[in-house]
Coordinates of C-alpha atoms in Angstrom, one line a residue:
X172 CA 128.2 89.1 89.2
X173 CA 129.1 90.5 86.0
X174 CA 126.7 93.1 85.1
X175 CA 125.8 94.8 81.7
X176 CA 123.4 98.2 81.3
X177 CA 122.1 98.6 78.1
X178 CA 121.1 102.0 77.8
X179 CA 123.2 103.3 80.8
X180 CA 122.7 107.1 79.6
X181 CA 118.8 107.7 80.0
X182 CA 117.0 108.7 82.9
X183 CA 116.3 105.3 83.9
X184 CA 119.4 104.3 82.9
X185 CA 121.2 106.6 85.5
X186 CA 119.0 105.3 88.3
X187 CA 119.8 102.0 87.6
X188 CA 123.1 103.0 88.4
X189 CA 122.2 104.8 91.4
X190 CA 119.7 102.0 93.0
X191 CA 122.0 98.6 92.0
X192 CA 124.7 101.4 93.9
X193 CA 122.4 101.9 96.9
X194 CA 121.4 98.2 97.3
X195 CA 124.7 96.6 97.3
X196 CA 124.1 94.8 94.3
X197 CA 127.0 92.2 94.3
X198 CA 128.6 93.8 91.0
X199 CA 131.9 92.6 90.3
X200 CA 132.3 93.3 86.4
X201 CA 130.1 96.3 85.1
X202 CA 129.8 97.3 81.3
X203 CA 128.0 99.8 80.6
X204 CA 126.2 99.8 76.8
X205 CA 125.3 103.2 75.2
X206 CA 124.6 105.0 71.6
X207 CA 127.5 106.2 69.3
X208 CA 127.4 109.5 70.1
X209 CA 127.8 108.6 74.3
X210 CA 130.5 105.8 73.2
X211 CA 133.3 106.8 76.2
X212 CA 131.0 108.7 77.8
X213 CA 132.1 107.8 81.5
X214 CA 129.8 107.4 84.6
X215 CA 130.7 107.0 88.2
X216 CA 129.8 103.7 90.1
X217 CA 131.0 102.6 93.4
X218 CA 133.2 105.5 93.5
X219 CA 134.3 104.4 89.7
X220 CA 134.3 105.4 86.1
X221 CA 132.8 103.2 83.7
X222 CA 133.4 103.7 79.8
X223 CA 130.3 103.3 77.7
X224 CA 131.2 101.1 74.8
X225 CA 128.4 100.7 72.1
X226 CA 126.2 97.5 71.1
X227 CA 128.0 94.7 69.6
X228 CA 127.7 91.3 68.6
X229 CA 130.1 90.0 71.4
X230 CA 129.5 92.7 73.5
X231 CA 127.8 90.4 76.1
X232 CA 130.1 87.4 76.5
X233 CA 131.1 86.4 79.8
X234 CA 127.7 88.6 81.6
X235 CA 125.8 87.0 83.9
X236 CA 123.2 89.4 83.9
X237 CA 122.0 92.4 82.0
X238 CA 119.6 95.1 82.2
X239 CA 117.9 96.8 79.4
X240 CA 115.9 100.1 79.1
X241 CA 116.0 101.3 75.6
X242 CA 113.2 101.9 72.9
X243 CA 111.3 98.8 72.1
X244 CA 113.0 97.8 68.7
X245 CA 116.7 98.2 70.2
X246 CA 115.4 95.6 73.2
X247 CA 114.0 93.5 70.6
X248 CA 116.9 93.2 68.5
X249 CA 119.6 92.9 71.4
X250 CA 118.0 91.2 74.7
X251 CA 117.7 88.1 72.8
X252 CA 121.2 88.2 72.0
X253 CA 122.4 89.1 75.6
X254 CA 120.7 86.1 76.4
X255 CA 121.7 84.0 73.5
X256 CA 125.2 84.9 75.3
X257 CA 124.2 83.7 78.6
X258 CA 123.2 86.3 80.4
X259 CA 119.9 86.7 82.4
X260 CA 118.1 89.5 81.0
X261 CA 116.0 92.2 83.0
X262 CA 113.7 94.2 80.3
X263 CA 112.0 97.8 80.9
X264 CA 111.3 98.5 77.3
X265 CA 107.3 96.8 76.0
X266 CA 109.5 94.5 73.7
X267 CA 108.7 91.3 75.8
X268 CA 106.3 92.2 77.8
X269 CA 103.4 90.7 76.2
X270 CA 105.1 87.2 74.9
X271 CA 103.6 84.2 76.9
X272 CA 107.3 82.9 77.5
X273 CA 108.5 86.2 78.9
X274 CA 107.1 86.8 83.0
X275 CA 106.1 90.0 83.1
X276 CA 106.8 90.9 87.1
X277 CA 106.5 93.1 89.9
X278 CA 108.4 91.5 92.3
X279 CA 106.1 92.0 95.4
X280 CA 102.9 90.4 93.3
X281 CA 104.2 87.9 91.1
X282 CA 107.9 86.7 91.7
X283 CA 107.0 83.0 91.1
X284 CA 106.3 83.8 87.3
X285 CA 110.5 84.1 86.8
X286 CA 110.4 80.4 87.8
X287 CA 109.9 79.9 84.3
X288 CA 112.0 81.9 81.5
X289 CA 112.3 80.2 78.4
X290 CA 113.6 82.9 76.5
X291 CA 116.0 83.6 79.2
X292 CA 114.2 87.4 79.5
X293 CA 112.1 88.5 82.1
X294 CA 109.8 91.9 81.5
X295 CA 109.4 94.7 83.5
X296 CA 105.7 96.5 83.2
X297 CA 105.3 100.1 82.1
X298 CA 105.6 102.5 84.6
X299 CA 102.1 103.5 84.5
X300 CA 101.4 99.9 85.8
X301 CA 104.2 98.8 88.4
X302 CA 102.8 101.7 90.8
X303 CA 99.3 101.8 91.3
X304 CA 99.1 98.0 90.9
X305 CA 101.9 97.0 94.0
X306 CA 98.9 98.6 96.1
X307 CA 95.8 97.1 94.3
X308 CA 97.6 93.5 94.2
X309 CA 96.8 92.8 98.2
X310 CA 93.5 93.9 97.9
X311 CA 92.8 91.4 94.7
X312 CA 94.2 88.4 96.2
X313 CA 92.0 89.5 99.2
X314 CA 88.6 89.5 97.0
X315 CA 89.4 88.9 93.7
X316 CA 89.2 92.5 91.7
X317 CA 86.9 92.3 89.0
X318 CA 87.1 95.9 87.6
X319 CA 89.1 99.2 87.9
X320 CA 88.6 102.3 86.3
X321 CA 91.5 105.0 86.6
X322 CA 92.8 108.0 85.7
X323 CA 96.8 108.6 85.8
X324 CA 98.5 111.9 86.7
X325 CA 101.9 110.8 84.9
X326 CA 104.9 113.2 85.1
X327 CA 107.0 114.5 82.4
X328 CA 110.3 112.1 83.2
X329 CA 108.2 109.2 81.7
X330 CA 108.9 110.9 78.5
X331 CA 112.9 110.8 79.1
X332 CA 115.0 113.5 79.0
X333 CA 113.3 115.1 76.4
X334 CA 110.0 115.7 78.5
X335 CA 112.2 116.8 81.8
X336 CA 113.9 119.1 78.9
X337 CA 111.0 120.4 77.6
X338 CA 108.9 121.1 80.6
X339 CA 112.4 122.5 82.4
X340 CA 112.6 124.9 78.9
X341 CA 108.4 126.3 79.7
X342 CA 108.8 127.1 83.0
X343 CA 112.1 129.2 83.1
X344 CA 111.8 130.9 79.4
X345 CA 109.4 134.3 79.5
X346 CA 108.6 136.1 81.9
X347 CA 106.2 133.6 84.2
X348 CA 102.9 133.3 84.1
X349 CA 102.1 135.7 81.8
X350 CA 104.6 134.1 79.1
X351 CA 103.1 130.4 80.4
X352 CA 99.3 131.7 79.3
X353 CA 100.3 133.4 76.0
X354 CA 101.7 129.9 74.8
X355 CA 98.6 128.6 75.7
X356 CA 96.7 131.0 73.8
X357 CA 95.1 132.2 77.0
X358 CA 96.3 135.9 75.8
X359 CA 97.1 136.7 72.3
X360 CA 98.7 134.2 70.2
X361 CA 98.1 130.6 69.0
X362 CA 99.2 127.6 70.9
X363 CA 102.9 126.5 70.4
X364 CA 104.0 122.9 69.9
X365 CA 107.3 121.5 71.8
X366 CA 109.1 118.5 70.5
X367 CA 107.6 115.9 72.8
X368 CA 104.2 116.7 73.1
X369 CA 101.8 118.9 70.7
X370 CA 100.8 121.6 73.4
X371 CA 102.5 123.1 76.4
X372 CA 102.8 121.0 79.6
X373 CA 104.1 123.8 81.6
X374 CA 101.0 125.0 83.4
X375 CA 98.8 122.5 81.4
X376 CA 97.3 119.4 81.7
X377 CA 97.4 117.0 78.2
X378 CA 95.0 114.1 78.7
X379 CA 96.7 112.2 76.1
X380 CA 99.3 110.2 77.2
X381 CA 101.3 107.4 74.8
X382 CA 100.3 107.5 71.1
X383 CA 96.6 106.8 69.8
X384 CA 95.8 103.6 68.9
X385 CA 91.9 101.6 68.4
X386 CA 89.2 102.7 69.8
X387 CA 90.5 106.0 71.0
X388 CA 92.6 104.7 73.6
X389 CA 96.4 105.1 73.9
X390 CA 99.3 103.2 74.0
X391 CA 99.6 103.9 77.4
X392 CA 95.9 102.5 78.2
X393 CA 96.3 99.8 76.7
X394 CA 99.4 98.6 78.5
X395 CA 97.8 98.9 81.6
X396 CA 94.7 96.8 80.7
X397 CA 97.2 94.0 79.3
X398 CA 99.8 94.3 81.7
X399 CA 97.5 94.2 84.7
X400 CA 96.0 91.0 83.6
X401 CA 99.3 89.3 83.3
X402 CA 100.4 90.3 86.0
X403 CA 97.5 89.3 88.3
X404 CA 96.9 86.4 86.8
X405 CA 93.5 87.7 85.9
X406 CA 92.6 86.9 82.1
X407 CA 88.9 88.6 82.4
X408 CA 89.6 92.3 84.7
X409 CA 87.7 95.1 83.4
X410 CA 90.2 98.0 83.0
X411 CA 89.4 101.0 81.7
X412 CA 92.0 104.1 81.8
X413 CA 92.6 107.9 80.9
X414 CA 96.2 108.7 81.3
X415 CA 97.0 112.6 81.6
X416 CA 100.3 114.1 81.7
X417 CA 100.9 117.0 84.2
X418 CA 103.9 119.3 84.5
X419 CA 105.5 117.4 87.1
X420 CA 109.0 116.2 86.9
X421 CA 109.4 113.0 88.6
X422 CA 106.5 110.8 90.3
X423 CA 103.2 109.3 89.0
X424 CA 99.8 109.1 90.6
X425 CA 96.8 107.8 89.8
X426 CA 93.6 108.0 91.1
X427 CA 91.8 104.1 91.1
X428 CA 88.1 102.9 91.9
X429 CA 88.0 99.2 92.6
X430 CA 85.1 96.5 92.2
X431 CA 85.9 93.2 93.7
X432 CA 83.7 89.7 93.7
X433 CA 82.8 90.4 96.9
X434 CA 82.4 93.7 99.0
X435 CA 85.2 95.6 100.7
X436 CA 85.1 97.8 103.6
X437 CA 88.0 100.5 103.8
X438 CA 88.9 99.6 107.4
X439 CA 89.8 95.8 105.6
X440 CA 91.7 97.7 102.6
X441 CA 93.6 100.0 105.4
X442 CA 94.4 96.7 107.0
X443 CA 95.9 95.1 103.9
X444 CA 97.8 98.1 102.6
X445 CA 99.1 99.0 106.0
X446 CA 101.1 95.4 105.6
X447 CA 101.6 95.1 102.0
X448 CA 105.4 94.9 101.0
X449 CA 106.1 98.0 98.6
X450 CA 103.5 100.1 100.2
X451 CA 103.7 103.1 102.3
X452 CA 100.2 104.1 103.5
X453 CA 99.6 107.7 104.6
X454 CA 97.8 109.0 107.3
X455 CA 95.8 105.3 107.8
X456 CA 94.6 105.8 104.5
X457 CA 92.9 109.3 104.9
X458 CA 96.4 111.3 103.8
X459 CA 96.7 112.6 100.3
X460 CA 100.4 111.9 99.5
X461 CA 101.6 113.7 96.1
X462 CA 104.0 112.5 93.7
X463 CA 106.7 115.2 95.3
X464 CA 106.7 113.2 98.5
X465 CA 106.9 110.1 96.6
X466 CA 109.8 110.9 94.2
X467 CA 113.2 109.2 95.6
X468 CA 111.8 106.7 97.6
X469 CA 111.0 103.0 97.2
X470 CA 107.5 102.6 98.5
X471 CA 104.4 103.4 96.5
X472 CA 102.2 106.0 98.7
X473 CA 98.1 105.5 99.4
X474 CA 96.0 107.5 100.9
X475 CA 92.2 108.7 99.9
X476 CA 91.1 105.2 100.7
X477 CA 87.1 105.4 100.5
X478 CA 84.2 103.2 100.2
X479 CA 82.6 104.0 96.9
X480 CA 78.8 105.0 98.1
X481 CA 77.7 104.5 94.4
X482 CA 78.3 101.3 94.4
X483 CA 78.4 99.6 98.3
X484 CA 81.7 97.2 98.4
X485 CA 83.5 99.0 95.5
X486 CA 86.8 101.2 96.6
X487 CA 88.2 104.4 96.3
X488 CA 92.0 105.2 96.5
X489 CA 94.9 107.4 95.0
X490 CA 98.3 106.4 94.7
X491 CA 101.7 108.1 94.1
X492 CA 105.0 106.3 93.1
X493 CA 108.5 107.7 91.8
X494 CA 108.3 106.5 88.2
X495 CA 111.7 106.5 87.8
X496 CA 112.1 103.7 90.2
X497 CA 109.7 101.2 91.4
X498 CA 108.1 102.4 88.2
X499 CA 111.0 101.3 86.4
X500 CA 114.2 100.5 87.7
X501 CA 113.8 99.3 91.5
X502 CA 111.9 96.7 90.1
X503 CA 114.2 96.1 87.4
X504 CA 117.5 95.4 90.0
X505 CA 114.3 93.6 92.5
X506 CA 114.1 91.7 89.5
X507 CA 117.8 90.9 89.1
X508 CA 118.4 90.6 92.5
X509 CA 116.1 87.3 92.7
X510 CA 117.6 86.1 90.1
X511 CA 120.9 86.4 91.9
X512 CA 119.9 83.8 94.0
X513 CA 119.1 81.3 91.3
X514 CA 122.2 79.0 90.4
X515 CA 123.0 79.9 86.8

């Protein structure tokens, strides 16, 4: 196939690369799309060097399929004319994501929704969404979730290269910990800003995750309220979340308690997990895997499965996931890959 990356210079960007690489994607053409200032910027594929060439309006003639993961407007303004051009489009950016005639997929859930793409687009979720949900999806076709409540533990990469900058920048200027709790104001000293978020995340904790928007909830809330009920086909789940960033550099996890229509007992939610495709589940559900162990693999971890005793049938469980991939872009080239196998 003739393949195009639209922002082929990010963090997710790169891992695109590496995971259409690692999978044997059936690339035959790749063109690789970048800003101005990263126009001839070369990266290695397949033991090659690709040239990143800038958007254009012919830039996509002749693709058969292209992959975007750039700021929402750029998506907005360009997947439509990748796909005006022919191409099958794979979005990661929140462009789409919401539009009833864009599926919004994780491929293990919901791959039947790409049967229908009138715009040509298919969505990715956030990042915050694609992980915890590929484990909560077996046990809501099991018995049919009715509300979840969670709290994220979302690592710095989610912000791009910025946040790994910015947390790299706290932890190795100063002199340690002392120099990490007078930026916090801990000593002497107010509390100094970065760039990408409004305190220091290097031996912090910000429970404000995304930008805020109505009723005190973020962006990032939000999406996974949305998203989940698109993607489970579940117009009237309760979802309420607090997303936190931590100093972490790659690898989300959140922390889930599940009400379903009828009760669950944790050896039936071990048995689900331990079969569900994109799930990896620790120590028979009593482990307590960390987004560390979880970075640079495929499989979403669980483990802290437990019956909720405030509420007999209702779940608990934690999950970790590499954000940078099945957050992002394993699902993306899953994505592609099953539409590979759909005659043009």
């Amino acid at each position: 196939m003739r393949v195009g990356v639209v922002g082929a210079t990010g963090v997710v960007g790169r891992e695109m690369l590496r995971v259409l690489e690692e999978r044997a994607f059936p690339v035959d053409e790749l063109r690789l799309y970048a800003s101005l200032r990263s126009e001839g910027r070369k990266l290695e594929f397949a033991g090659h060097e690709v040239a990143c060439e800038t958007l254009r309006a012919d830039g996509f003639d002749g693709l058969d399929l292209v992959i975007v993961d750039v700021d929402d407007p750029i998506a907005a303004e360009w997947a439509p004319v990748a796909a005006a051009a022919g191409a099958k489009v794979v979005d990661n950016s929140a462009a789409f994501r919401m539009d009833p005639d864009v599926p919004l997929v994780i491929t293990e859930i919901n791959p039947g929704d790409l049967e229908r793409m009138p715009k040509g687009i298919a969505s990715c979720p956030n990042c915050t969404t694609a992980v915890p949900l590929t484990a909560i999806a077996p046990l809501h076709r099991a018995a049919e979730l009715e509300r979840m409540v969670v709290s994220t533990y979302q690592s710095v990469s989610g912000a791009g290269q910025s946040g790994l900058r910015e947390l790299d920048e706290q932890w190795t200027k100063g002199d340690g910990r002392a120099d990490v709790l007078r930026r916090a104001g801990a000593i002497d000293g107010g509390i100094t800003a970065g760039e990408v978020w409004d305190r220091p995340i290097a031996g912090n904790v910000i429970p404000l995750a995304g930008s805020l928007r109505e009723q005190g909830f973020t962006s990032e809330e939000w999406k996974m309220l949305h998203e989940s009920r698109k993607i489970l086909h579940a117009d009237d789940l309760l979802v309420t979340v607090t997303c936190v960033r931590v100093p972490v550099y790659v690898g989300h996890a959140v922390s889930a308690n599940l009400r379903f229509a009828r009760p669950m007992t944790k050896a039936e939610a071990v048995e689900l997990l331990a079969g569900a495709p994109g799930v990896e589940l620790v120590d028979g559900g009593d482990g307590h895997p960390t987004p560390l162990e979880s970075a640079g693999i495929d499989p979403v971890l669980v483990g802290r499965v437990r019956e909720d005793p405030s509420e007999p049938g209702s779940l608990n469980l934690w999950v970790a996931g590499d954000n940078l991939r099945k957050g992002a872009a394993l699902n993306a080239v899953q994505i592609a890959e099953l539409l590979a196998e759909e005659p043009k």
